[in-house]
Tab-separated table of C-alpha atoms and ligand atoms in Angstrom:
chain	number	residue	atom	x	y	z
A	1	MET	CA	37.458	-18.584	-20.626
A	2	ALA	CA	39.131	-22.195	-21.970
A	3	VAL	CA	36.565	-23.917	-19.778
A	4	ALA	CA	33.971	-21.240	-21.070
A	5	ARG	CA	34.684	-22.523	-24.598
A	6	LYS	CA	34.854	-26.125	-24.148
A	7	LYS	CA	30.996	-26.063	-22.480
A	8	LYS	CA	30.007	-23.939	-25.083
A	9	THR	CA	31.299	-26.805	-27.373
A	10	VAL	CA	29.142	-29.927	-25.418
A	11	ALA	CA	26.121	-27.679	-25.597
A	12	ARG	CA	25.806	-27.115	-29.320
A	13	LYS	CA	27.426	-31.144	-29.652
A	14	SER	CA	24.710	-32.368	-27.611
A	15	ALA	CA	21.644	-29.770	-29.398
A	16	VAL	CA	22.667	-30.799	-32.831
A	17	ARG	CA	22.812	-34.869	-31.435
A	18	LYS	CA	19.058	-34.735	-30.119
A	19	PRO	CA	17.112	-32.811	-28.301
A	20	VAL	CA	17.967	-32.646	-24.544
A	21	ALA	CA	14.926	-33.118	-21.924
A	22	ALA	CA	14.681	-29.650	-20.072
A	23	LYS	CA	15.616	-31.812	-16.356
A	24	LYS	CA	18.724	-32.887	-18.065
A	25	MET	CA	19.906	-29.548	-19.074
A	26	PHE	CA	19.224	-27.958	-15.954
A	27	SER	CA	20.898	-30.749	-13.808
A	28	VAL	CA	20.032	-29.936	-10.006
A	29	LYS	CA	23.709	-28.546	-9.298
A	30	THR	CA	23.092	-25.866	-11.770
A	31	VAL	CA	19.540	-25.047	-10.973
A	32	LYS	CA	20.670	-24.819	-7.382
A	33	LYS	CA	23.969	-22.339	-8.044
A	34	SER	CA	21.275	-20.300	-10.469
A	35	SER	CA	18.651	-19.754	-7.689
A	36	ASN	CA	20.971	-18.516	-5.569
A	37	PRO	CA	22.083	-15.512	-7.963
A	38	LEU	CA	23.030	-12.321	-5.537
A	39	GLY	CA	25.120	-14.758	-3.293
A	40	LEU	CA	22.620	-13.474	-0.448
A	41	GLU	CA	23.936	-16.485	1.575
A	42	LYS	CA	27.528	-14.137	1.947
A	43	LYS	CA	25.744	-10.765	3.106
A	44	ALA	CA	26.179	-9.965	6.656
A	45	PRO	CA	22.490	-7.823	7.303
A	46	GLY	CA	23.951	-4.658	7.225
A	47	GLN	CA	25.711	-5.563	3.743
A	48	PHE	CA	22.806	-5.943	1.451
A	49	ASP	CA	23.142	-3.383	-1.520
A	50	THR	CA	19.540	-3.219	-2.570
A	51	LEU	CA	16.232	-3.453	-1.940
A	52	GLN	CA	15.422	-5.922	-3.528
A	53	GLU	CA	18.288	-8.195	-1.343
A	54	ILE	CA	16.773	-7.528	1.768
A	55	ALA	CA	13.270	-8.541	0.323
A	56	LEU	CA	14.797	-12.066	-1.456
A	57	ALA	CA	16.676	-12.455	1.942
A	58	ALA	CA	12.835	-12.030	3.417
A	59	HIS	CA	11.529	-14.246	1.611
A	60	ARG	CA	13.935	-16.968	1.704
A	61	LYS	CA	13.916	-16.914	6.024
A	62	LEU	CA	10.057	-16.718	6.685
A	63	PRO	CA	7.892	-19.646	6.270
A	64	ALA	CA	4.975	-19.382	3.874
A	65	PRO	CA	2.692	-18.156	5.991
A	66	VAL	CA	4.403	-15.243	8.079
A	67	TRP	CA	5.114	-13.724	3.803
A	68	ASP	CA	1.571	-13.808	3.181
A	69	HIS	CA	0.692	-12.206	6.308
A	70	LEU	CA	3.258	-9.845	6.093
A	71	MET	CA	2.518	-8.917	2.458
A	72	GLY	CA	-0.737	-9.953	2.061
A	73	GLY	CA	-3.902	-7.512	2.305
A	74	ALA	CA	-7.643	-7.588	2.818
A	75	ASP	CA	-10.245	-9.605	0.434
A	76	SER	CA	-9.084	-9.440	-2.868
A	77	GLU	CA	-6.164	-7.147	-2.459
A	78	MET	CA	-7.359	-4.675	-4.546
A	79	THR	CA	-6.618	-1.539	-2.274
A	80	LEU	CA	-2.996	-3.112	-1.714
A	81	ARG	CA	-2.745	-3.561	-5.503
A	82	ARG	CA	-3.502	-0.065	-6.093
A	83	ASN	CA	-1.194	1.197	-3.490
A	84	ARG	CA	1.538	0.394	-6.235
A	85	ALA	CA	-0.327	0.832	-9.128
A	86	SER	CA	-1.277	4.239	-7.985
A	87	LEU	CA	2.598	5.014	-7.125
A	88	ASP	CA	2.990	3.459	-10.662
A	89	ALA	CA	1.322	5.565	-12.514
A	90	LEU	CA	3.173	9.161	-11.757
A	91	ALA	CA	6.268	9.571	-13.398
A	92	LEU	CA	8.904	11.752	-12.506
A	93	ARG	CA	10.295	14.620	-14.411
A	94	GLN	CA	14.056	15.415	-14.324
A	95	ARG	CA	15.491	18.598	-15.036
A	96	VAL	CA	19.224	18.499	-16.514
A	97	LEU	CA	22.466	20.663	-15.859
A	98	VAL	CA	21.801	21.320	-11.922
A	99	ASP	CA	24.616	21.763	-9.330
A	100	VAL	CA	23.255	18.380	-7.356
A	101	ARG	CA	26.438	17.389	-6.003
A	102	LYS	CA	24.295	19.199	-2.527
A	103	ILE	CA	21.119	17.761	-1.360
A	104	ASP	CA	19.098	18.308	1.279
A	105	LEU	CA	17.064	15.465	2.378
A	106	GLY	CA	16.466	16.854	6.353
A	107	THR	CA	12.472	17.797	7.355
A	108	THR	CA	10.993	18.070	10.577
A	109	LEU	CA	8.017	16.019	12.091
A	110	LEU	CA	6.276	18.157	14.880
A	111	GLY	CA	9.063	20.090	16.015
A	112	GLN	CA	11.815	17.175	15.584
A	113	SER	CA	14.408	17.124	12.620
A	114	LEU	CA	14.535	14.329	10.720
A	115	ALA	CA	17.845	13.503	8.566
A	116	PHE	CA	15.524	12.198	5.415
A	117	PRO	CA	12.102	12.018	5.123
A	118	VAL	CA	11.513	8.041	5.913
A	119	PHE	CA	10.693	6.499	8.889
A	120	PRO	CA	8.977	3.103	10.118
A	121	ALA	CA	5.544	2.855	10.277
A	122	PRO	CA	3.857	0.769	13.586
A	123	VAL	CA	3.837	-2.573	12.692
A	124	GLY	CA	2.493	-4.165	15.687
A	125	GLY	CA	2.281	-8.118	17.166
A	126	PHE	CA	4.209	-8.993	13.380
A	127	LEU	CA	7.703	-7.889	15.018
A	128	SER	CA	7.517	-10.434	17.871
A	129	LYS	CA	7.307	-12.951	15.256
A	130	VAL	CA	10.490	-12.352	13.435
A	131	HIS	CA	12.844	-11.068	16.690
A	132	GLU	CA	12.692	-11.351	19.836
A	133	GLU	CA	13.025	-8.002	20.765
A	134	GLY	CA	11.115	-5.874	17.792
A	135	GLY	CA	10.527	-2.721	19.553
A	136	PRO	CA	13.866	-1.748	20.465
A	137	ALA	CA	15.165	-3.086	17.463
A	138	VAL	CA	13.240	-0.544	14.759
A	139	ALA	CA	13.650	2.259	17.524
A	140	ARG	CA	17.658	1.522	17.820
A	141	ALA	CA	17.418	1.185	13.625
A	142	ALA	CA	15.367	4.511	13.429
A	143	VAL	CA	17.147	7.317	15.183
A	144	SER	CA	21.030	5.442	14.129
A	145	ARG	CA	19.867	6.731	10.089
A	146	GLY	CA	18.561	9.830	12.120
A	147	THR	CA	14.720	9.277	12.166
A	148	THR	CA	12.003	8.529	14.116
A	149	ALA	CA	10.231	5.441	14.430
A	150	PHE	CA	6.605	4.640	15.424
A	151	ILE	CA	5.775	2.342	17.956
A	152	ALA	CA	2.759	0.062	17.809
A	153	THR	CA	0.552	-1.122	20.558
A	154	ALA	CA	1.223	-4.853	19.931
A	155	ALA	CA	5.015	-4.147	20.091
A	156	LYS	CA	7.297	-6.359	22.253
A	157	PRO	CA	8.446	-6.148	24.801
A	158	SER	CA	6.673	-3.794	25.955
A	159	LEU	CA	6.160	0.290	25.059
A	160	GLU	CA	8.164	1.153	27.569
A	161	ALA	CA	11.645	-0.636	26.056
A	162	ALA	CA	11.077	0.608	22.926
A	163	GLN	CA	11.262	4.330	24.075
A	164	ALA	CA	13.698	3.629	26.773
A	165	ALA	CA	16.184	2.025	23.970
A	166	VAL	CA	16.928	5.598	22.259
A	167	ASP	CA	17.751	8.810	23.852
A	168	ARG	CA	15.176	10.966	20.890
A	169	LYS	CA	11.126	10.526	21.675
A	170	LEU	CA	9.146	8.011	19.512
A	171	ILE	CA	5.939	8.090	18.611
A	172	PHE	CA	3.203	5.777	20.260
A	173	GLN	CA	0.584	4.084	18.112
A	174	LEU	CA	-2.520	3.284	20.155
A	175	TYR	CA	-4.271	0.541	19.308
A	176	VAL	CA	-8.018	0.532	21.692
A	177	ARG	CA	-8.371	-2.716	23.804
A	178	GLY	CA	-10.054	-1.395	26.424
A	179	ASP	CA	-12.473	0.901	28.304
A	180	ARG	CA	-11.753	4.326	29.152
A	181	THR	CA	-10.258	3.298	32.503
A	182	TRP	CA	-8.243	1.149	30.091
A	183	ILE	CA	-7.139	4.004	28.060
A	184	GLU	CA	-6.074	5.936	30.969
A	185	GLY	CA	-3.455	3.292	32.366
A	186	ILE	CA	-2.129	2.810	28.477
A	187	LEU	CA	-1.866	6.986	28.021
A	188	ASP	CA	-0.266	7.248	31.413
A	189	ARG	CA	2.181	5.119	30.636
A	190	VAL	CA	3.180	6.568	27.591
A	191	LYS	CA	3.110	9.404	28.399
A	192	ALA	CA	5.407	8.536	31.792
A	193	ALA	CA	8.067	6.794	29.215
A	194	GLY	CA	8.714	9.788	27.344
A	195	TYR	CA	7.072	9.542	23.577
A	196	ALA	CA	6.797	12.501	21.586
A	197	ALA	CA	2.815	12.040	20.442
A	198	LEU	CA	0.449	9.551	20.358
A	199	CYS	CA	-0.709	8.096	17.050
A	200	VAL	CA	-3.932	6.745	17.180
A	201	THR	CA	-4.868	4.588	14.334
A	202	VAL	CA	-8.223	4.716	12.996
A	203	ASP	CA	-8.987	2.913	9.881
A	204	ARG	CA	-9.243	-0.552	11.967
A	205	ASN	CA	-12.563	-0.047	13.833
A	206	TYR	CA	-13.154	-4.010	11.743
A	207	TYR	CA	-10.202	-6.221	11.587
A	208	GLY	CA	-9.942	-6.741	7.629
A	209	ARG	CA	-10.700	-10.236	6.469
A	210	ARG	CA	-7.097	-11.182	5.082
A	211	GLU	CA	-7.643	-14.032	3.637
A	212	ARG	CA	-4.409	-15.696	3.337
A	213	ASP	CA	-4.260	-15.662	6.904
A	214	ILE	CA	-7.694	-16.582	7.292
A	215	VAL	CA	-6.951	-19.931	4.879
A	216	SER	CA	-3.274	-20.793	5.738
A	217	GLY	CA	-4.728	-20.353	10.048
A	218	LEU	CA	-2.054	-18.384	11.045
A	219	PRO	CA	-3.003	-17.115	14.442
A	220	VAL	CA	-3.539	-13.943	13.749
A	221	LYS	CA	-6.754	-13.550	12.746
A	222	GLU	CA	-8.831	-11.579	15.107
A	223	GLY	CA	-5.515	-9.291	16.158
A	224	PHE	CA	-5.420	-9.009	19.470
A	225	GLY	CA	-7.580	-7.959	22.983
A	226	ASP	CA	-11.313	-6.785	22.948
A	227	GLN	CA	-11.985	-5.066	19.044
A	228	THR	CA	-15.171	-3.682	19.932
A	229	TYR	CA	-13.707	-0.665	22.116
A	230	GLN	CA	-11.675	0.012	18.753
A	231	ALA	CA	-14.881	-0.219	16.940
A	232	SER	CA	-17.065	2.254	19.456
A	233	LEU	CA	-14.453	4.887	18.647
A	234	ASN	CA	-15.392	8.730	17.414
A	235	TRP	CA	-13.854	11.999	17.552
A	236	LYS	CA	-14.694	13.218	20.672
A	237	ASP	CA	-12.984	10.498	22.186
A	238	LEU	CA	-9.462	11.620	19.954
A	239	VAL	CA	-9.923	15.198	21.535
A	240	TRP	CA	-10.432	13.449	24.685
A	241	MET	CA	-7.170	10.851	24.692
A	242	LYS	CA	-5.404	14.341	23.592
A	243	GLU	CA	-5.947	16.569	26.517
A	244	ARG	CA	-5.886	13.254	28.725
A	245	VAL	CA	-1.977	12.094	27.501
A	246	GLY	CA	-1.257	16.056	26.317
A	247	LEU	CA	0.950	15.090	23.777
A	248	PRO	CA	0.640	15.912	20.296
A	249	LEU	CA	-1.972	14.319	18.076
A	250	ILE	CA	-1.783	12.102	14.879
A	251	ALA	CA	-4.734	10.191	13.403
A	252	LYS	CA	-3.235	7.657	11.165
A	253	GLY	CA	-5.661	6.060	8.593
A	254	ILE	CA	-7.017	9.342	7.156
A	255	ALA	CA	-8.290	8.595	3.300
A	256	THR	CA	-11.157	11.583	2.448
A	257	ALA	CA	-11.069	15.397	2.466
A	258	GLU	CA	-14.472	14.935	4.853
A	259	ASP	CA	-11.896	13.410	7.296
A	260	ALA	CA	-9.067	15.353	7.429
A	261	GLU	CA	-11.521	18.640	7.913
A	262	LEU	CA	-12.584	16.692	11.289
A	263	ALA	CA	-9.173	15.408	11.546
A	264	VAL	CA	-8.348	18.944	11.993
A	265	GLU	CA	-11.445	19.943	13.931
A	266	HIS	CA	-10.671	18.022	16.592
A	267	GLY	CA	-6.916	18.838	17.223
A	268	ALA	CA	-4.931	16.488	15.092
A	269	ASP	CA	-1.910	17.616	15.051
A	270	VAL	CA	-0.620	15.670	12.266
A	271	VAL	CA	-3.014	13.994	9.365
A	272	TYR	CA	-2.165	11.091	8.667
A	273	VAL	CA	-2.749	9.363	5.205
A	274	SER	CA	-2.534	5.886	5.262
A	275	ASN	CA	-4.772	2.730	4.116
A	276	HIS	CA	-3.203	0.568	6.697
A	277	GLY	CA	-1.258	-1.189	3.201
A	278	GLY	CA	-3.960	-2.592	1.845
A	279	ARG	CA	-5.114	-4.529	4.450
A	280	GLN	CA	-8.304	-3.495	6.041
A	281	LEU	CA	-10.863	-1.782	3.260
A	282	ASP	CA	-10.548	-3.821	0.262
A	283	HIS	CA	-11.658	-1.444	-2.588
A	284	ALA	CA	-9.987	1.590	-1.388
A	285	GLN	CA	-7.981	3.965	-3.325
A	286	GLY	CA	-4.611	4.239	-3.718
A	287	SER	CA	-2.775	5.787	-0.753
A	288	ILE	CA	-1.152	8.307	-3.030
A	289	GLU	CA	-4.242	8.850	-4.988
A	290	VAL	CA	-6.074	10.365	-2.072
A	291	LEU	CA	-2.841	12.273	-1.092
A	292	ALA	CA	-3.881	15.355	-2.593
A	293	GLU	CA	-7.520	16.165	-1.314
A	294	VAL	CA	-6.210	15.911	2.021
A	295	VAL	CA	-3.144	17.953	1.383
A	296	LYS	CA	-6.206	20.609	0.403
A	297	ALA	CA	-8.875	20.018	3.011
A	298	VAL	CA	-5.554	20.471	5.546
A	299	GLY	CA	-4.666	23.729	4.770
A	300	GLY	CA	-1.324	23.918	6.277
A	301	ARG	CA	-3.297	23.912	9.811
A	302	ALA	CA	-1.350	19.849	10.588
A	303	GLU	CA	1.577	18.020	8.989
A	304	VAL	CA	0.708	15.463	6.665
A	305	LEU	CA	1.741	12.027	6.944
A	306	ALA	CA	1.524	9.407	4.296
A	307	ASP	CA	2.193	5.478	3.807
A	308	GLY	CA	0.859	2.930	1.555
A	309	GLY	CA	2.986	0.703	-0.916
A	310	VAL	CA	6.146	2.183	-0.630
A	311	GLN	CA	9.309	0.469	-1.692
A	312	ARG	CA	11.428	2.735	-3.502
A	313	GLY	CA	13.409	6.376	-3.006
A	314	THR	CA	11.336	7.345	-6.003
A	315	ASP	CA	8.110	6.475	-4.334
A	316	VAL	CA	8.362	8.795	-1.342
A	317	VAL	CA	9.581	11.348	-4.082
A	318	LYS	CA	6.630	11.138	-5.088
A	319	MET	CA	4.737	11.096	-1.738
A	320	LEU	CA	6.205	14.253	-0.858
A	321	CYS	CA	5.467	16.101	-4.215
A	322	LEU	CA	1.820	15.738	-3.799
A	323	GLY	CA	2.565	17.221	-0.307
A	324	ALA	CA	3.749	14.513	2.302
A	325	ARG	CA	6.213	15.650	5.143
A	326	ALA	CA	7.414	12.280	5.304
A	327	VAL	CA	6.711	9.042	4.588
A	328	GLY	CA	6.413	5.402	6.317
A	329	VAL	CA	6.962	1.814	5.382
A	330	GLY	CA	5.405	-0.779	6.813
A	331	LYS	CA	6.268	-4.223	4.704
A	332	LEU	CA	9.336	-2.671	4.018
A	333	LEU	CA	10.117	-2.329	7.578
A	334	GLY	CA	9.096	-6.412	8.195
A	335	LEU	CA	11.196	-7.051	5.445
A	336	ALA	CA	14.252	-6.374	6.467
A	337	LEU	CA	13.660	-6.941	9.940
A	338	SER	CA	13.360	-10.624	8.869
A	339	ALA	CA	16.329	-10.189	6.505
A	340	GLY	CA	18.621	-8.629	9.310
A	341	GLY	CA	17.018	-7.708	12.450
A	342	GLU	CA	18.299	-4.667	13.745
A	343	ALA	CA	21.365	-4.168	11.190
A	344	GLY	CA	18.897	-5.099	8.622
A	345	VAL	CA	15.950	-2.149	9.402
A	346	ALA	CA	19.193	0.360	8.905
A	347	ARG	CA	20.780	-1.129	6.360
A	348	MET	CA	17.165	-0.418	4.507
A	349	LEU	CA	16.395	3.147	5.965
A	350	GLU	CA	20.245	3.650	4.857
A	351	LEU	CA	19.544	2.759	1.367
A	352	MET	CA	15.957	4.171	1.308
A	353	GLU	CA	18.215	7.240	1.782
A	354	LEU	CA	20.424	6.669	-0.749
A	355	GLU	CA	17.698	6.141	-3.491
A	356	VAL	CA	15.749	9.499	-2.532
A	357	ARG	CA	18.829	11.427	-2.682
A	358	THR	CA	19.848	9.485	-6.380
A	359	ALA	CA	16.605	10.433	-7.491
A	360	LEU	CA	16.470	14.351	-6.370
A	361	GLY	CA	20.154	14.114	-8.210
A	362	LEU	CA	18.655	12.600	-11.787
A	363	MET	CA	15.651	15.001	-11.168
A	364	GLY	CA	18.319	18.350	-11.035
A	365	VAL	CA	16.245	19.086	-7.238
A	366	THR	CA	18.833	20.399	-4.525
A	367	SER	CA	16.325	19.850	-1.700
A	368	ILE	CA	12.945	18.290	-0.774
A	369	LYS	CA	11.924	21.877	-0.478
A	370	GLN	CA	11.336	22.381	-4.067
A	371	LEU	CA	9.012	19.100	-4.801
A	372	GLY	CA	6.053	19.711	-5.683
A	373	PRO	CA	3.085	18.559	-8.350
A	374	GLN	CA	5.136	19.954	-10.882
A	375	TRP	CA	7.513	16.900	-10.862
A	376	LEU	CA	4.560	14.533	-11.186
A	377	ARG	CA	3.337	13.077	-14.982
A	378	GLU	CA	0.257	10.497	-15.250
A	379	VAL	CA	1.579	8.049	-17.151
A	380	PRO	CA	-0.141	4.323	-18.174
A	381	VAL	CA	1.085	1.685	-15.783
A	382	LEU	CA	3.712	-0.910	-17.015
A	383	GLY	CA	2.909	-4.324	-15.849
A	384	THR	CA	0.936	-6.279	-12.695
A	385	PRO	CA	1.548	-3.740	-9.821
A	386	SER	CA	1.953	-5.959	-6.968
A	387	SER	CA	3.642	-6.331	-3.142
A	388	VAL	CA	6.419	-7.462	-5.220
A	389	SER	CA	6.581	-5.974	-8.177
A	390	ALA	CA	9.009	-3.229	-7.089
A	391	TYR	CA	11.478	-5.682	-6.797
A	392	PRO	CA	11.501	-7.855	-10.140
A	393	LEU	CA	14.901	-9.734	-9.260
A	394	LEU	CA	12.653	-11.137	-6.264
A	395	GLU	CA	10.453	-11.581	-8.641
A	396	GLU	CA	12.555	-13.763	-10.975
A	397	ALA	CA	14.213	-15.283	-7.768
A	398	VAL	CA	10.576	-16.477	-7.207
A	399	ARG	CA	10.183	-17.888	-10.467
A	400	ARG	CA	13.340	-19.811	-10.693
A	401	SER	CA	12.793	-21.330	-6.834
A	402	ALA	CA	9.272	-22.401	-8.447
A	403	LEU	CA	11.156	-24.322	-11.796
A	404	GLN	CA	13.529	-26.106	-9.076
A	405	GLU	CA	11.094	-27.062	-6.869
A	406	ASP	CA	9.324	-28.382	-10.510
A	407	LEU	CA	12.401	-30.294	-11.701
A	408	LEU	CA	12.949	-32.108	-8.515
A	409	ARG	CA	9.979	-33.018	-8.128
A	410	SER	CA	9.654	-34.516	-11.108
A	411	PRO	CA	10.416	-37.822	-11.718
A	412	ARG	CA	14.243	-38.178	-13.588
B	501	LIG	C1	2.546	-6.846	9.412
B	501	LIG	C2	1.704	-5.077	9.406
B	501	LIG	C3	1.855	-5.079	10.857
B	501	LIG	C4	0.769	-3.914	11.331
B	501	LIG	N1	0.544	-3.286	12.154
B	501	LIG	C5	-0.189	-2.151	12.021
B	501	LIG	C6	-0.111	-1.273	13.464
B	501	LIG	O1	0.138	-2.241	15.250
B	501	LIG	N2	-0.923	-0.488	14.363
B	501	LIG	C7	-1.029	0.608	12.314
B	501	LIG	O2	-1.457	1.522	12.737
B	501	LIG	N3	-0.232	-0.283	11.605
B	501	LIG	C8	-0.291	-1.350	11.415
B	501	LIG	N4	0.153	-1.910	10.519
B	501	LIG	C9	0.102	-0.893	9.168
B	501	LIG	C10	1.850	0.186	8.713
B	501	LIG	O3	1.950	1.065	10.048
B	501	LIG	C11	1.033	1.043	7.417
B	501	LIG	O4	0.103	1.452	7.264
B	501	LIG	C12	1.396	-0.082	6.221
B	501	LIG	O5	2.073	-0.952	6.493
B	501	LIG	C13	1.913	0.891	4.920
B	501	LIG	O6	1.913	0.509	3.593
B	501	LIG	P1	3.315	-0.887	3.456
B	501	LIG	O7	3.249	-1.695	3.301
B	501	LIG	O8	2.869	-0.432	1.927
B	501	LIG	O9	4.272	0.279	3.996
B	501	LIG	C14	0.915	-2.797	9.587
B	501	LIG	C15	1.628	-3.199	8.469
B	501	LIG	C16	1.517	-4.426	8.806
B	501	LIG	C17	2.476	-4.780	7.030
């Protein structure tokens, strides 16, 4: 207390004497302290208390081009921002005086039970940029929290290693990078490895122009393998793949009622609403904006999953209200793996579960089965939606460290 009073007096005195230049008031020592408001360095990955800390720790660790690759989108990043804006344009309704001591978050996906309705979406090559064992690490973290994981074609070290790391059947996500013989080879491996389902991503027939990567020169511009095979895919190929692999089929990247109808007609067991986190077609609608029309077109004939802009438990709740059975996280997975490896991903999922539970408790909901559109209202969007706007502490910390850099650069 005494120290605090003394400091105050000094500040008052100097203010009275003469105005002090900003760079003097903020000595380097003070700025350094305030740039770490959350004391992150002291926290082990499993001990992050908030999702914001995970995002901030990842921001600290990742070189700028890698951060941009993870968090950026295609072209003008309109779809990326719409994913957030459309989530922010929905408010949750709340009912009170309901006994919410017990809340059931459990759901199922293709007959498998999930402890709560969130899963790591397929995130391919990025995982190996930030973790030597991306696939198995994500698989172990997801299964340890009682949910499933999508393992991407590009996940390292191999599709077999990810599945072998856990005793629960995971979902394999396919990008087509070769002719039918190539596809047969990979589908046979998927089946032999023991996966539960095949997910074919259908919204990447061209590689979106992610201009942050183009400008930074990060070597991911063209993805991997021969992209023309993916560009040639049609609905009949899906039917053939499902027959060949003999597993349930998930079509990922559906964004219209028309394609939802076709997906079901061509044997999709799961329709996965996604715009690839705004990384593919720019100026598409936000994911949650198209969810209701897809759910309606599917009409209960398949299960519906969704992703896009989900960074909070409340986002998950909104997606569930509009008919998603469970919700994927892409960027958040990348942030968590970057921030804390396998423990970071497990903690991120745990915090997501906590946020969903807290939101439902405050809404007066005791089971996710009670959710529906009646819990939502359209509202004006506040602020500027972006891939980090769900994390105000991160935005503030970035502003502060920009200020710090500015001060360190300016002549003394
Ligand atoms: C770095 C990164 C890599 C991705 N790689 C793949 C991939 O290999 N296959 C795929 O189907 N989707 C991929 N996606 C898309 C995600 O599966 C998911 O659809 C999207 O990230 C969801 O949006 P969100 O990032 O806002 O959560 C990737 C996304 C990111 C951010």
